[in-house]
PDB file of C-alpha atoms in Angstrom:
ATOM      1  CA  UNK A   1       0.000   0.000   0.000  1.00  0.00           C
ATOM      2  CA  UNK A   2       1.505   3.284  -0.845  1.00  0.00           C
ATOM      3  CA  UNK A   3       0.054   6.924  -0.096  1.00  0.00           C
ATOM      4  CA  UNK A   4       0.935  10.943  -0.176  1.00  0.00           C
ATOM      5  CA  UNK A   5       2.134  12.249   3.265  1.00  0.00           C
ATOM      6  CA  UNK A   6       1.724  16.044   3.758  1.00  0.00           C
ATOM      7  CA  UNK A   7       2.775  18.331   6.659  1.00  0.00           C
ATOM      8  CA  UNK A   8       3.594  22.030   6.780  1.00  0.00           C
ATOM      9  CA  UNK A   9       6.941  22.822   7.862  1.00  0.00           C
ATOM     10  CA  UNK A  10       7.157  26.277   8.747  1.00  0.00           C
ATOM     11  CA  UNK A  11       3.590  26.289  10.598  1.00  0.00           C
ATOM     12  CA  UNK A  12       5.660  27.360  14.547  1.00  0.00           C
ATOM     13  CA  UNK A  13       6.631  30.671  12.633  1.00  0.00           C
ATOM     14  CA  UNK A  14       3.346  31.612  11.758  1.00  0.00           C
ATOM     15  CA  UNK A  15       2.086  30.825  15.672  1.00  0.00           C
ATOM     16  CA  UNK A  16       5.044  32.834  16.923  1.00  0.00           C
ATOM     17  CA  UNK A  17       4.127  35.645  14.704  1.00  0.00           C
ATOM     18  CA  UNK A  18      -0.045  35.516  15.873  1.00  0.00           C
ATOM     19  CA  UNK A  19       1.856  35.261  19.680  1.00  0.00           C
ATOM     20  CA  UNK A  20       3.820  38.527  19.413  1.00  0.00           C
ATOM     21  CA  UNK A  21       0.684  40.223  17.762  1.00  0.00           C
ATOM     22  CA  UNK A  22      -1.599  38.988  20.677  1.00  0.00           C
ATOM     23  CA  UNK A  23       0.841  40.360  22.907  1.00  0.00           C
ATOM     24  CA  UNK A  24       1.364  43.767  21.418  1.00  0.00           C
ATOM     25  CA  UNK A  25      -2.619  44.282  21.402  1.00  0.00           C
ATOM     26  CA  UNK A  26      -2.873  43.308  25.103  1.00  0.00           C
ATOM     27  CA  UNK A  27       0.049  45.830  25.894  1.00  0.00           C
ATOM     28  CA  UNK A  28      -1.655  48.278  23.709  1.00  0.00           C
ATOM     29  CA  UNK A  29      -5.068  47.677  25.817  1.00  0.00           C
ATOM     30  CA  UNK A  30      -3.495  48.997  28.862  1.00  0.00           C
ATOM     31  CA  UNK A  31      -1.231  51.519  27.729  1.00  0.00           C
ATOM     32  CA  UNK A  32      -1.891  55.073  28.614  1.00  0.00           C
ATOM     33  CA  UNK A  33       0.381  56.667  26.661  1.00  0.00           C
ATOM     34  CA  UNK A  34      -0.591  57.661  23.632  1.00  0.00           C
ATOM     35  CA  UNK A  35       2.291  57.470  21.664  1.00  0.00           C
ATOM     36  CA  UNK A  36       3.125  53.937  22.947  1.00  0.00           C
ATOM     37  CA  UNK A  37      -0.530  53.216  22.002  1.00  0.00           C
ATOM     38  CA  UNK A  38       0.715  54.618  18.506  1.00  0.00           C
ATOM     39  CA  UNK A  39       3.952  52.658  18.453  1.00  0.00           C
ATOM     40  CA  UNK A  40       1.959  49.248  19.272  1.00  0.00           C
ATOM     41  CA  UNK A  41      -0.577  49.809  16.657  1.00  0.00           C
ATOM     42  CA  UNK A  42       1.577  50.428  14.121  1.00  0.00           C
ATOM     43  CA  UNK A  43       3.940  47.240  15.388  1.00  0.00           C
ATOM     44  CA  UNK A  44       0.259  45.140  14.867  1.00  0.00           C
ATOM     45  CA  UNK A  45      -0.955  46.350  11.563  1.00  0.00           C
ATOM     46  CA  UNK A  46       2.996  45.551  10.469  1.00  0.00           C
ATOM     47  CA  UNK A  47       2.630  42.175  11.484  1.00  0.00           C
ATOM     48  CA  UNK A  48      -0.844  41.178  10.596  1.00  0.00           C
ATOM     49  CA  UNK A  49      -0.055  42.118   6.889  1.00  0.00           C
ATOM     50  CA  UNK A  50       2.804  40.012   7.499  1.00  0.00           C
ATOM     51  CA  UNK A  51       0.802  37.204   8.635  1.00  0.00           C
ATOM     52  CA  UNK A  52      -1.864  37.552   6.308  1.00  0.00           C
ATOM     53  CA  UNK A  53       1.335  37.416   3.518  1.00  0.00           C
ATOM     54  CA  UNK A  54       2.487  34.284   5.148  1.00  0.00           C
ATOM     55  CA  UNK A  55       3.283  31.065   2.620  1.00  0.00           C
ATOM     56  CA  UNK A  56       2.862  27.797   4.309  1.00  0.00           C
ATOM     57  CA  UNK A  57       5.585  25.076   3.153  1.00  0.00           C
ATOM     58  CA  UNK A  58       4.227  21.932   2.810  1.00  0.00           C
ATOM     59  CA  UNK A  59       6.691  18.615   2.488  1.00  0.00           C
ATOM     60  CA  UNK A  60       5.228  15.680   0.770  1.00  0.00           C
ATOM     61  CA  UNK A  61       6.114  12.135   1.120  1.00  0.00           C
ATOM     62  CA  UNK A  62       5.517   9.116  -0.336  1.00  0.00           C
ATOM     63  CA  UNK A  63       4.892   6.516   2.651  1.00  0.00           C
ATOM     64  CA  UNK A  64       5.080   2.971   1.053  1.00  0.00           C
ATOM     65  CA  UNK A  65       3.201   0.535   3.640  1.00  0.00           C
ATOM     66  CA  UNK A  66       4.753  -3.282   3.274  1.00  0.00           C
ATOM     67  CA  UNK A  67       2.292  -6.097   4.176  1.00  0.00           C
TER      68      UNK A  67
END
């Protein structure tokens, strides 16, 4: 028996970009400053175009099953 194997390889990059955007918009929540407010903001919209650029690599494999 034989079949197509796929993972994505690069899928802990994409997390650890969604991480550092989750934490810049809770920082940003309880910021008072206004120009760290600013700062933050800018940081997230950087990132989530970034994220939402993001190519997934995907490895494929042929698994051949013996009997």
């Amino acid at each position: 028996m034989e079949y197509l194997s796929e993972r994505i390889t690069n899928i802990s990059e994409l997390e650890k970009l969604l991480e550092t955007i989750n934490i810049k918009a809770q920082v940003a929540r309880k910021s008072t400053c206004i120009s760290d407010i600013q700062a933050l903001v800018s940081d997230i919209a950087y990132l989530s175009e970034k994220a939402a650029k993001f190519e997934l690599r995907i490895e494929k494999r042929k698994v051949i099953l013996s009997e």
